[in-house]
CSV table of C-alpha atoms and ligand atoms in Angstrom, one decimal:
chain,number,residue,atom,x,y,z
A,1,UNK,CA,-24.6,21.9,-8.1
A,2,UNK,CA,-25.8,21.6,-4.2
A,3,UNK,CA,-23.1,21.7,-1.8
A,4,UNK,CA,-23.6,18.0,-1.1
A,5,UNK,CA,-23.7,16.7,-4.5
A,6,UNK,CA,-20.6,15.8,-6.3
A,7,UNK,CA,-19.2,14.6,-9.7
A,8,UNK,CA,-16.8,12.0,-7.8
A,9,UNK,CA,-16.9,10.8,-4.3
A,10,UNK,CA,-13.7,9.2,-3.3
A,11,UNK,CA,-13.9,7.3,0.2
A,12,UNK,CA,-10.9,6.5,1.9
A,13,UNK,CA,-7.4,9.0,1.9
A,14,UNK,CA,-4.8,7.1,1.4
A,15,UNK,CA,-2.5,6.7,-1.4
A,16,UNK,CA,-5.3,5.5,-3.9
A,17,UNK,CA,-8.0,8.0,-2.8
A,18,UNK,CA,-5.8,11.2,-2.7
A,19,UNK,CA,-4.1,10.3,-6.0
A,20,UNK,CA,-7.2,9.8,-7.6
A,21,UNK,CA,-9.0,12.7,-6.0
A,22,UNK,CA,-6.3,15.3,-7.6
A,23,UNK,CA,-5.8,13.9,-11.2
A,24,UNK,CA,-10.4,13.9,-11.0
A,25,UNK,CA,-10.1,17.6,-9.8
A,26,UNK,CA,-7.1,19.1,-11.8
A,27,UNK,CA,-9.5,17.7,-14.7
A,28,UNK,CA,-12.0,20.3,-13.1
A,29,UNK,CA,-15.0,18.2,-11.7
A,30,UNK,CA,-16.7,18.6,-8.2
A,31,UNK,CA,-15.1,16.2,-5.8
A,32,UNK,CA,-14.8,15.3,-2.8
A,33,UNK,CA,-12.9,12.9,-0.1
A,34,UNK,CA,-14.2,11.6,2.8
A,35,UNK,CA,-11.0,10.1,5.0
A,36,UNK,CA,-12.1,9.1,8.8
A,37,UNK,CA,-8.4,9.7,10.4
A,38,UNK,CA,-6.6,13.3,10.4
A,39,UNK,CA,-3.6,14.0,8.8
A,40,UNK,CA,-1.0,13.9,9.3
A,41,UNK,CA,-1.0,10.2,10.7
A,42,UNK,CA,1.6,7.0,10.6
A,43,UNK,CA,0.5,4.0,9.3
A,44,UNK,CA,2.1,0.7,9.0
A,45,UNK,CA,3.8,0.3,6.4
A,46,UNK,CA,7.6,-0.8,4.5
A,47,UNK,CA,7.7,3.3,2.8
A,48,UNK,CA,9.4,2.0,-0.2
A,49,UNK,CA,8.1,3.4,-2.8
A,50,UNK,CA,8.8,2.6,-6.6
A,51,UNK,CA,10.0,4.6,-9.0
A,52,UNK,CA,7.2,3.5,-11.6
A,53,UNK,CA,4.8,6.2,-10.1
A,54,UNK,CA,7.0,9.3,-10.6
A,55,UNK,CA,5.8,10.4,-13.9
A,56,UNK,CA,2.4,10.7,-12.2
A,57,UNK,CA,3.5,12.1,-9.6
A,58,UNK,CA,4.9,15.1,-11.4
A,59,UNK,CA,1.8,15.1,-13.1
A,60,UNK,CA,-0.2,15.9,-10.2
A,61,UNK,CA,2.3,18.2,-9.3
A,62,UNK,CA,3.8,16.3,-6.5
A,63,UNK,CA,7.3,15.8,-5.9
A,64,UNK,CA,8.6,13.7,-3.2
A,65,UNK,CA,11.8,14.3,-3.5
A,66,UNK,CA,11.2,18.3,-2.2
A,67,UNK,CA,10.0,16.9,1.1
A,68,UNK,CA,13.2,15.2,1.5
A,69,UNK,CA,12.6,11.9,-0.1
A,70,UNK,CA,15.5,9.2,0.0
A,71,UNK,CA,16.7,8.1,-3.6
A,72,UNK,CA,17.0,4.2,-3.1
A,73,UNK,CA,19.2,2.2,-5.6
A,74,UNK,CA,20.5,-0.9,-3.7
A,75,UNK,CA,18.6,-4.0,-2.6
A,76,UNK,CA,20.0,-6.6,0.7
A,77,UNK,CA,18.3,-9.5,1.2
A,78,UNK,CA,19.1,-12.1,3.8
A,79,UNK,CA,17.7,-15.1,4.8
A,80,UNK,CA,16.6,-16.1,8.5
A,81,UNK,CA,20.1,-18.1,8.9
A,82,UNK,CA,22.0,-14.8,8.0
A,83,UNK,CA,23.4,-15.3,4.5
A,84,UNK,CA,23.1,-12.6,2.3
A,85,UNK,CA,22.7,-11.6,-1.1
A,86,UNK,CA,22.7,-8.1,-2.4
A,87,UNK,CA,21.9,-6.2,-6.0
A,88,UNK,CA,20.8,-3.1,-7.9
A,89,UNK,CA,17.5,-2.2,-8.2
A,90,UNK,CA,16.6,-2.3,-11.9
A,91,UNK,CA,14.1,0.9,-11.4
A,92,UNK,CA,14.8,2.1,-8.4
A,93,UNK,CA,12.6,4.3,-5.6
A,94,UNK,CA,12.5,6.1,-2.5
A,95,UNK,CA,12.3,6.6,0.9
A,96,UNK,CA,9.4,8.8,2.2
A,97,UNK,CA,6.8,8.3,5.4
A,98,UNK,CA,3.5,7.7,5.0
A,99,UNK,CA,3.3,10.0,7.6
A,100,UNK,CA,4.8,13.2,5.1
A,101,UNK,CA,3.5,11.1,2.2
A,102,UNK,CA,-0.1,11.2,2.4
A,103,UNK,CA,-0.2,14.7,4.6
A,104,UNK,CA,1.8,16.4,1.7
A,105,UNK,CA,-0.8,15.1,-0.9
A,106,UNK,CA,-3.8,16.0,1.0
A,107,UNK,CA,-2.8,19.4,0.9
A,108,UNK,CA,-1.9,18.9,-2.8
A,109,UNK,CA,-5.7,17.9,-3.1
A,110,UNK,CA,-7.1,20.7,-0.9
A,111,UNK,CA,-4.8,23.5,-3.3
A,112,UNK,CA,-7.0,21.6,-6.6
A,113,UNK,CA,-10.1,22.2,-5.4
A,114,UNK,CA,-11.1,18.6,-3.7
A,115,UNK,CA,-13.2,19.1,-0.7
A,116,UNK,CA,-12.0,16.6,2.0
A,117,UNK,CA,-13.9,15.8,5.0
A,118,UNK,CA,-13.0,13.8,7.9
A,119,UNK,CA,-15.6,11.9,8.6
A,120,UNK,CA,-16.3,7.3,8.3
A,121,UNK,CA,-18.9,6.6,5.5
A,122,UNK,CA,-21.2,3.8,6.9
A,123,UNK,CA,-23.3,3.2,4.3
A,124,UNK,CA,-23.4,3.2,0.1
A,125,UNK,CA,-26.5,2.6,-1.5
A,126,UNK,CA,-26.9,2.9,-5.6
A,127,UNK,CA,-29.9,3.7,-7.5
A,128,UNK,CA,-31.2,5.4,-10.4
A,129,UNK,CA,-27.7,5.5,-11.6
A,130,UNK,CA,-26.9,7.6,-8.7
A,131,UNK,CA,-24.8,7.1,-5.5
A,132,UNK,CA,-25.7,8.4,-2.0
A,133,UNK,CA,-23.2,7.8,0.7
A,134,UNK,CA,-24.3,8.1,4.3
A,135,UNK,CA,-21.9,8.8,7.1
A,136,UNK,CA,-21.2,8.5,10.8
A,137,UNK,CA,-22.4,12.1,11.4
A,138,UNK,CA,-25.0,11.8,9.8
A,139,UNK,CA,-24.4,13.8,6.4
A,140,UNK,CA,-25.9,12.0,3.1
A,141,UNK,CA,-23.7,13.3,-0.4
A,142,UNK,CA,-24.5,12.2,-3.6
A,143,UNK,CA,-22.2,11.2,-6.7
A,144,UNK,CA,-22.1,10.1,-10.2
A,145,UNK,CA,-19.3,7.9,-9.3
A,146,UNK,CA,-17.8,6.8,-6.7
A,147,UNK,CA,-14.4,5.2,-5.8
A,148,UNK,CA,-13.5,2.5,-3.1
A,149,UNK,CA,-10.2,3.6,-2.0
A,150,UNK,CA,-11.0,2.3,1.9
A,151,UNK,CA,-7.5,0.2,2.2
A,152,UNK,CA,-7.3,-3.6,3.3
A,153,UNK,CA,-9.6,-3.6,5.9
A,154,UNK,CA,-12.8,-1.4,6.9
A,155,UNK,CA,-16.4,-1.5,8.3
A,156,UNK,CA,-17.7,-1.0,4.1
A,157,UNK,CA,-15.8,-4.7,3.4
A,158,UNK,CA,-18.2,-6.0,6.3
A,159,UNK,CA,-21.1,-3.8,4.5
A,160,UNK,CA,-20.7,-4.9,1.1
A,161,UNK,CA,-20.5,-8.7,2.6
A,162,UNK,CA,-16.9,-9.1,0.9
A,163,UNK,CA,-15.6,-12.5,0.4
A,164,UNK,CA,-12.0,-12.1,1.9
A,165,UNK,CA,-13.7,-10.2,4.9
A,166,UNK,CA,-15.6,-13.3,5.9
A,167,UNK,CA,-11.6,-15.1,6.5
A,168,UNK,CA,-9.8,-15.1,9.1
A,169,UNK,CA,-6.3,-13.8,8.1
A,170,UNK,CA,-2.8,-15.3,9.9
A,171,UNK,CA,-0.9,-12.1,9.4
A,172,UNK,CA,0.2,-9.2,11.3
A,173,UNK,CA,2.3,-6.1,11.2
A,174,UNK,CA,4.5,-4.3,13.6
A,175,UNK,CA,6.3,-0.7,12.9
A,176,UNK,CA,8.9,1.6,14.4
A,177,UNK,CA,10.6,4.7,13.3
A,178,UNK,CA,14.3,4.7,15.0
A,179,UNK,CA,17.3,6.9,14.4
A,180,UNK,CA,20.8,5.0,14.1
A,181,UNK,CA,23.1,3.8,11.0
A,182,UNK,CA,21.8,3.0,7.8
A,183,UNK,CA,22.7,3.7,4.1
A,184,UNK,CA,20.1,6.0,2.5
A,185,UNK,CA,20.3,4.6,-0.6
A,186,UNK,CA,19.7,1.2,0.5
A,187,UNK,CA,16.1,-1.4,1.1
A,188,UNK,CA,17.1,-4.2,3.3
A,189,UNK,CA,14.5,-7.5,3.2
A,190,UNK,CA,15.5,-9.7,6.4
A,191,UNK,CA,14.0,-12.7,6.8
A,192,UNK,CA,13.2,-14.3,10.6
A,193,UNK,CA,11.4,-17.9,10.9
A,194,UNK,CA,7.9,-16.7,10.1
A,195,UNK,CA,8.3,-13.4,8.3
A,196,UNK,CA,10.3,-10.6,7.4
A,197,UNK,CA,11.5,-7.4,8.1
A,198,UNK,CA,12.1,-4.2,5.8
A,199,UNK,CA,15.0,-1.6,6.2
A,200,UNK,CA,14.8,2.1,4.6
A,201,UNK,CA,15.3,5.7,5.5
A,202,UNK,CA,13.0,8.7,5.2
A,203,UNK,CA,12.6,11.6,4.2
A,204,UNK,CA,13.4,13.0,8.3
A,205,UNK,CA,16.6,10.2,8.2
A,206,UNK,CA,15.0,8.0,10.4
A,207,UNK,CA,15.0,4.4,9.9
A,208,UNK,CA,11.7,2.7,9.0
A,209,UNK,CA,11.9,-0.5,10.7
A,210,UNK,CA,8.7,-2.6,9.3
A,211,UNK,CA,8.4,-6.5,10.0
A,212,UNK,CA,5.1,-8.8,9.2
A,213,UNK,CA,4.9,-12.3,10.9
A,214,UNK,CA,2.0,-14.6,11.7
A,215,UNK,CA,0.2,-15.2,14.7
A,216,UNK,CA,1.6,-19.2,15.1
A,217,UNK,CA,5.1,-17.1,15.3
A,218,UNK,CA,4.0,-14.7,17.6
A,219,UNK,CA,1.4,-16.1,20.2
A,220,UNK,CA,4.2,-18.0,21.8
A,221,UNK,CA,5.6,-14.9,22.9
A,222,UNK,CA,4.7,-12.5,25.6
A,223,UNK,CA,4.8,-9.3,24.1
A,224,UNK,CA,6.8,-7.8,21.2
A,225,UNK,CA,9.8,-7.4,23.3
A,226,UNK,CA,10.5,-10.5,23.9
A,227,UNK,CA,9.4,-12.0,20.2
A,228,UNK,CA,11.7,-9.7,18.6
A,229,UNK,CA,14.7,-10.8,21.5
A,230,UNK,CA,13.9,-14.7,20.6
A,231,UNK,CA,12.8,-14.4,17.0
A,232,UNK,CA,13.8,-11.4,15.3
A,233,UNK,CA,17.2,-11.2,16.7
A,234,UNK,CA,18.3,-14.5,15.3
A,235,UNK,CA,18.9,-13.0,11.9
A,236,UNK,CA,22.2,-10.7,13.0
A,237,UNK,CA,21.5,-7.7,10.9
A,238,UNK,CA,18.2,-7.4,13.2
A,239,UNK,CA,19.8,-7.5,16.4
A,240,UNK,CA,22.7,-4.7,14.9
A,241,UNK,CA,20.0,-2.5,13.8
A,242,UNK,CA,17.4,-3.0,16.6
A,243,UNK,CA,19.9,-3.0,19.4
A,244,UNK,CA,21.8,0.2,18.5
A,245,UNK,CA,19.2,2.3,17.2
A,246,UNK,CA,17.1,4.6,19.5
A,247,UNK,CA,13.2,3.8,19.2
A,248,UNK,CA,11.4,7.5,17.9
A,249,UNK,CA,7.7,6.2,18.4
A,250,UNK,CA,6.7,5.7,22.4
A,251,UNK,CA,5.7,2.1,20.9
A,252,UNK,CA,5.9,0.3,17.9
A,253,UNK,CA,2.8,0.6,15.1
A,254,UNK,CA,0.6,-2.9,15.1
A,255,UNK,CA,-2.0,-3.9,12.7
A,256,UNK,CA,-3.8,-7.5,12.5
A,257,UNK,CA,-5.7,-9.4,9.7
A,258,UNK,CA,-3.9,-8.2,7.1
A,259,UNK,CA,-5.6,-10.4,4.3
A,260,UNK,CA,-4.1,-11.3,1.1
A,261,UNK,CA,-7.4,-12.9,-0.4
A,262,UNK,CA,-8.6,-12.2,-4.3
A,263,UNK,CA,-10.7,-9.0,-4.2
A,264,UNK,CA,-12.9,-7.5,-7.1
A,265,UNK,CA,-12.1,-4.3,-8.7
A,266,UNK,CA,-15.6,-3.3,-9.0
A,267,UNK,CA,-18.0,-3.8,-5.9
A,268,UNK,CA,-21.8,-2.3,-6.2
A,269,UNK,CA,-21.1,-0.1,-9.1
A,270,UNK,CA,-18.1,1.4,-7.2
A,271,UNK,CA,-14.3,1.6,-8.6
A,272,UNK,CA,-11.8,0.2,-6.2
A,273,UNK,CA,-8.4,1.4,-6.1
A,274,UNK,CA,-5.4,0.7,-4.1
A,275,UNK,CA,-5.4,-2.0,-1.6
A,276,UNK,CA,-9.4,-2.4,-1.4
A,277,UNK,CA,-9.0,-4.1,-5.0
A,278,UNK,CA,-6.3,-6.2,-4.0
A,279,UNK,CA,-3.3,-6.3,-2.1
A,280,UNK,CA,0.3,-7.9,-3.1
A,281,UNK,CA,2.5,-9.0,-0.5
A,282,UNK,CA,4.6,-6.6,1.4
A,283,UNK,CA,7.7,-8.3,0.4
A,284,UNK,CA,7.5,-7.6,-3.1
A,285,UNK,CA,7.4,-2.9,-1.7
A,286,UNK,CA,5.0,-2.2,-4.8
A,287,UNK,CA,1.5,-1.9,-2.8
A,288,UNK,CA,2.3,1.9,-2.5
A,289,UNK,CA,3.2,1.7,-6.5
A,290,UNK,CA,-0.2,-0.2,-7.3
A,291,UNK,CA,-2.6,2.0,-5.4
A,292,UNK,CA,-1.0,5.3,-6.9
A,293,UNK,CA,-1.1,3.0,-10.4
A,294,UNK,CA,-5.1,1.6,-9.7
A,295,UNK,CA,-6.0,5.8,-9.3
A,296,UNK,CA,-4.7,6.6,-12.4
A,297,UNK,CA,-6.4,3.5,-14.3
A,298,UNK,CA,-9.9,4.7,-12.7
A,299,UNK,CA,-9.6,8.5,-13.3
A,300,UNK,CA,-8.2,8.3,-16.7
A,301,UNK,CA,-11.5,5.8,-17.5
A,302,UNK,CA,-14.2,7.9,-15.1
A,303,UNK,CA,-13.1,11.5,-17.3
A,304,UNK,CA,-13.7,9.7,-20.3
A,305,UNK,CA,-17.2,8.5,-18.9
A,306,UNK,CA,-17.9,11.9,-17.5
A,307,UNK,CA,-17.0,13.0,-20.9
A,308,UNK,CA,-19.4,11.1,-22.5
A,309,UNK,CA,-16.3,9.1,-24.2
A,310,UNK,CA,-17.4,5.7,-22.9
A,311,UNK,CA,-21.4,5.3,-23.2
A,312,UNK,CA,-22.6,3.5,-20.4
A,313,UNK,CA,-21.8,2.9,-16.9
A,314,UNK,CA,-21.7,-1.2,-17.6
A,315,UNK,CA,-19.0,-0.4,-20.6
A,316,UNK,CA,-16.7,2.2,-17.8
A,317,UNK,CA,-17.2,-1.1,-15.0
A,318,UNK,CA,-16.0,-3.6,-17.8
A,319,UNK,CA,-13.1,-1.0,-19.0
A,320,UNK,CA,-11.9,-0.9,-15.5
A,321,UNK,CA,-11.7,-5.1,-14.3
A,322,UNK,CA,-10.6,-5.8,-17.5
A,323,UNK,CA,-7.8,-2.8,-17.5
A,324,UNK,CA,-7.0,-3.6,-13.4
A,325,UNK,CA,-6.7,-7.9,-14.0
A,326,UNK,CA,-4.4,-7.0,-16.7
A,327,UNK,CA,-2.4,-4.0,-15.1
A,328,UNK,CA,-1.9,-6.3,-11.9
A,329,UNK,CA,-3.1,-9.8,-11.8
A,330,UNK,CA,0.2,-11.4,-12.5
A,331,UNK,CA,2.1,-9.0,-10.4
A,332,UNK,CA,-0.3,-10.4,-7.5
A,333,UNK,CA,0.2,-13.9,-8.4
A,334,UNK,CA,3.8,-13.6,-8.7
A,335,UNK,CA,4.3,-11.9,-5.2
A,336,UNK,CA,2.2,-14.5,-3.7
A,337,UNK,CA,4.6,-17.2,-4.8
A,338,UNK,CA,7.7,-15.2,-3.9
A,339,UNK,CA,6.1,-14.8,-0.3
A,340,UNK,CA,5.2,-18.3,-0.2
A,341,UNK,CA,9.0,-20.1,-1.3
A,342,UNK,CA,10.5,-17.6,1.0
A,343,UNK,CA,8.3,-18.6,4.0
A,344,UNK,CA,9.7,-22.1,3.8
A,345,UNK,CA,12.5,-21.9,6.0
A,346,UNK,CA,13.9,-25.2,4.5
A,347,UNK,CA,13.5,-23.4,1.2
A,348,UNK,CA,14.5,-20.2,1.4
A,349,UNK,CA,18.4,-20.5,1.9
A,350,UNK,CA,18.3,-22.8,-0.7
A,351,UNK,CA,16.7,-20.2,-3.2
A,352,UNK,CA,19.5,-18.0,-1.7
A,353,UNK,CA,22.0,-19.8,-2.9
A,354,UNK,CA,20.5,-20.3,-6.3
A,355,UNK,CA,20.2,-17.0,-6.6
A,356,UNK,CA,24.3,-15.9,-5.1
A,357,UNK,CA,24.8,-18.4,-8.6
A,358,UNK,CA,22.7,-17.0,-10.7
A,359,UNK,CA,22.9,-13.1,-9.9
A,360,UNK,CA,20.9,-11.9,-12.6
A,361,UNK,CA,17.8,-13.6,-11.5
A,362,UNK,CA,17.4,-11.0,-8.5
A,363,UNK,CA,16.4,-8.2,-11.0
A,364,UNK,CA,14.3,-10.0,-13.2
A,365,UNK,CA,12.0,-11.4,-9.9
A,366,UNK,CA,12.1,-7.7,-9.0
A,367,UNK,CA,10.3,-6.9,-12.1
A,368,UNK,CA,7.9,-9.0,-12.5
A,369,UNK,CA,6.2,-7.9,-9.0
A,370,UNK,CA,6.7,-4.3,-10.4
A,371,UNK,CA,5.5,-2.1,-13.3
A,372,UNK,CA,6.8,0.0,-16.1
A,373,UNK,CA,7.3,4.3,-15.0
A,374,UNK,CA,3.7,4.5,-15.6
A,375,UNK,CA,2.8,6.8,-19.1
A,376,UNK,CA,1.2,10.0,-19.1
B,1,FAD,C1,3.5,-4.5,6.9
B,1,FAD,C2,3.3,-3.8,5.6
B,1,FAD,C3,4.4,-3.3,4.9
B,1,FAD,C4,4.2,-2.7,3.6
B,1,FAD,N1,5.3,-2.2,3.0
B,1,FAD,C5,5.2,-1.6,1.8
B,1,FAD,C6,6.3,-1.0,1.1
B,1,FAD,O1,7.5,-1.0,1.6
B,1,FAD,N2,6.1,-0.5,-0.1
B,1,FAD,C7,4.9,-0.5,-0.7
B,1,FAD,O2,4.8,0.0,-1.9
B,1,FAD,N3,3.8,-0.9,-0.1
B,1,FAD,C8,3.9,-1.5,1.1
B,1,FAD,N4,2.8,-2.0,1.8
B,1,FAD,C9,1.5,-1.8,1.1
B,1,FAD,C10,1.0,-0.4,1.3
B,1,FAD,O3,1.0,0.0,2.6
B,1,FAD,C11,-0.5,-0.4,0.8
B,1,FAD,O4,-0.6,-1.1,-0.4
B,1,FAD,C12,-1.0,1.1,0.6
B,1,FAD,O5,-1.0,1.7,1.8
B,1,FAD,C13,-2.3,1.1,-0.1
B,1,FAD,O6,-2.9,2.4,-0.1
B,1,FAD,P1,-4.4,2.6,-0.1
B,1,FAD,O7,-4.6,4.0,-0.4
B,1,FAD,O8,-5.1,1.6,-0.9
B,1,FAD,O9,-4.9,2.3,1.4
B,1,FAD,P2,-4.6,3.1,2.8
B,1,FAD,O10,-3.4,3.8,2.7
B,1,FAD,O11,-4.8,2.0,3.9
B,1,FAD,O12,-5.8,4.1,2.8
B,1,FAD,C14,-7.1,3.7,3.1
B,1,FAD,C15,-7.8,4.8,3.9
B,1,FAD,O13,-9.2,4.6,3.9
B,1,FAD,C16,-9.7,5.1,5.2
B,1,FAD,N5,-11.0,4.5,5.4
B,1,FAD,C17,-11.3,3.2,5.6
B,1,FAD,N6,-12.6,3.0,5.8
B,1,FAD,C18,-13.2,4.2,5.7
B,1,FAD,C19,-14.5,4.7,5.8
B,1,FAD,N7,-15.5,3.8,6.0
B,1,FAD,N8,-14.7,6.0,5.7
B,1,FAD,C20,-13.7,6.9,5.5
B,1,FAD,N9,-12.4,6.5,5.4
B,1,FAD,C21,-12.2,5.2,5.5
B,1,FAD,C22,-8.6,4.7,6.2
B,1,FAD,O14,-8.6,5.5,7.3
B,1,FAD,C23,-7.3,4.9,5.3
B,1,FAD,O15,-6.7,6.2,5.6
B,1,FAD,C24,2.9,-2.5,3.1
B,1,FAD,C25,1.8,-3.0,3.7
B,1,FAD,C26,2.0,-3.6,5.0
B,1,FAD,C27,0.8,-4.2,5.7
C-alpha cells in the first residue's frame, strides 16, 4: 500500500473520530486521522460522560477511570427560580476533561497503529468507488472509506452545502474550569432565564463550569461578566459556585452557532459519526455517549464491508442510516422536547413540581435521552 493510501480515513479527532479510528485499527487495517487542532486542547463542553460507553471503552483498551475519572451517581436540577429537585442516576457516568479525554485516546490510537496527522481537510471528492481527500497543505490521501467525524460545525458542512449549515443558529456556549467546593459524585443542571448551566468535577478536581444561552439573552449584556452578574446569578446555586470558586482558565471557553438541526448520517458516500450526524441537546449530557456509540455502529458495519461481509457499498450506506435513525432518532427527538418545556420559564417550575410529586419520573426522562451499556 502507498504511504498515502489508506483502508479508512477518519477526518475530524474528537470523540467519534478517535473511537472509531482505534476499534478500525485494533481490527488491523491501514488508517489514518486527520484532526486540524493539537492535542491536548479544551473544548466546550458539560464532560459528563455516560456510563453506556464503558464496555467499549474497555474494549479499545481505554480506561477513564486510570486518568483519574470522577464516578458520578447523583443528579441536581433546579430551575431558574431556585427550586430544586434531586435523584439517582439510573446508569450512572463520569467526570473527565475533554482536555485528558481526547489527548489520552489519541495516544491510545497512535500505540494501535493509526497514523494521525494534524492537518484541515478542505476538500472530499468520490469516484470510482474511491475517496481522495485534499488538505490545507496540500497533501492528497486516498481511502476505501471514509468517516465524517468533523463535529457540529466545520468548513466540509459549508463544502458539502449541508442543510443545517445554511441556518442561522440562536445558541451559544461559554466554559470555565474553577477550583472550589463541589461533590464529586454529583451533575448539577441549573437553569437561568434563557438556558442552563452544568456542574461536574474532573479527573484534576476542578469544577467544570459549562452554561449554553441564546443570543436574545445575551446581547443585552456587555460582556460575560456582567450577563453572568444579572442573569446567571439569579439562580443561587450559580452565584455560590461562581462567586467562591477561583477561575483556572485566563478566560472562559466561547463557542457560537451551535445548531441543533436534522443532519444525515451518510453525506457523499461518507459515514458520519458523532456530532456531524446529529447532535442532541446538551441538557440531556449524552452527545459524548452518542459520538463514542455512532463509531462503534460505523466500524462494526465498515469491517464487515472490508470483509466482504456486506456486498456493496449502497447495502453498508443503507446498513448504517438505517442502524444510526434507529440507535438515536428518538433519543434526539426526545432531548429536543425536554430542552424545549424547560426553556419555558412559565413552564419549567411547573414541570418541577410535577416531577418533586412524581419522583420516579426523573429517571425514566433520563433514560429515554440515553442508551443501554453498549454490547460488545
Ligand atoms: C455547551 C455544550 C455542553 C455539552 N455538554 C455535554 C455533556 O456534558 N455530556 C455529553 O455527553 N455531551 C455534551 N456535549 C456534546 C459533546 O460535546 C459532543 O456531542 C461531542 O463533543 C461530539 O464529539 P465529536 O467527536 O462528534 O465532535 P468534536 O469533539 O467536536 O470533534 C470534531 C473534531 O473535528 C475537527 N475538525 C473539524 N473540521 C475539520 C477538518 N476539516 N479537518 C480536520 N479536522 C476537522 C475539529 O477540530 C474537532 O476536533 C455538549 C456540547 C455543548 C456544545
Amino acid at each position: 500500500m502507498n504511504s498515502d493510501t489508506f483502508d479508512v480515513i477518519v477526518i475530524g479527532g474528537g470523540l467519534a473520530g478517535l473511537t472509531s479510528a482505534i476499534h478500525l485499527a485494533k481490527s488491523n487495517f491501514q488508517v489514518a486521522l486527520i484532526e486540524k487542532q493539537g492535542y491536548p486542547k479544551h473544548k466546550v463542553c458539560g464532560e459528563y460522560i455516560s456510563n453506556e460507553v464503558l464496555p467499549y471503552l474497555k474494549f479499545l483498551d481505554f480506561d477513564p477511570f486510570e486518568f483519574g475519572a470522577k464516578k458520578i451517581t447523583d443528579f441536581e436540577l433546579t430551575t431558574h427560580n431556585n427550586k430544586k429537585i434531586e435523584a439517582r442516576l439510573p446508569l450512572g457516568g463520569f467526570g473527565m476533561s475533554r482536555y485528558e479525554m481526547d489527548f489520552q485516546l489519541f495516544n491510545r490510537a497512535q500505540k494501535s497503529g493509526v497514523q494521525i496527522l494534524q492537518d484541515t481537510v478542505e476538500d472530499v471528492q468520490f469516484s470510482d468507488d474511491i475517496f481522495q481527500i485534499k488538505t490545507k497543505t496540500n497533501r492528497t490521501l486516498t481511502s476505501k472509506i471514509t468517516i465524517g467525524a468533523f463535529g457540529k460545525r466545520s468548513n466540509l458542512d459549508i463544502k458539502f452545502n449541508r442543510d443545517f449549515i445554511k441556518k442561522k443558529s440562536p445558541y451559544l456556549g461559554v466554559k470555565i474550569h474553577v477550583s472550589g467546593d463541589f461533590e464529586d459524585t454529583k451533575v448539577a443542571l441549573h437553569n437561568f432565564k434563557g438556558g442552563y448551566c452544568g456542574v461536574s468535577k474532573v479527573e484534576n478536581d476542578h469544577i467544570n463550569l459549562c452554561y449554553i444561552t441564546n443570543y436574545e439573552s445575551f446581547k443585552n449584556y456587555k460582556n460575560i461578566e456582567q450577563f453572568q452578574e444579572k442573569v446567571i446569578f439569579k439562580n443561587e446555586a450559580l452565584k455560590t459556585i461562581f462567586s467562591s470558586s477561583i477561575p483556572q482558565f485566563e478566560r472562559p471557553l466561547t463557542i457560537s452557532q451551535i445548531s441543533f438541526e436534522t443532519k444525515n448520517p451518510v453525506e457523499n458516500h461518507m459515514l458520519m459519526c458523532g456530532d456531524s450526524a446529529g447532535m442532541i441537546h446538551p441538557l440531556c449530557g449524552n452527545g459524548m455517549g452518542m459520538a463514542i456509540q455512532s463509531a462503534k455502529l460505523a466500524s462494526d458495519l465498515i469491517i464487515r464491508y472490508l470483509k466482504a461481509d456486506i456486498d456493496n457499498r449502497q447495502a453498508l450506506e443503507d446498513l448504517y442510516a438505517k442502524s444510526w435513525n434507529k440507535t438515536f432518532r428518538l433519543r434526539l427527538r426526545v432531548g429536543h422536547t425536554i430542552a424545549y418545556l424547560f426553556r419555558q420559564d412559565w413552564l419549567a417550575p411547573k414541570l418541577l413540581v410535577l416531577l418533586r410529586r412524581l419522583p420516579f419520573l426523573v429517571p425514566l426522562i433520563i433514560k429515554m435521552t440515553h442508551g443501554k451499556p453498549i454490547k460488545i
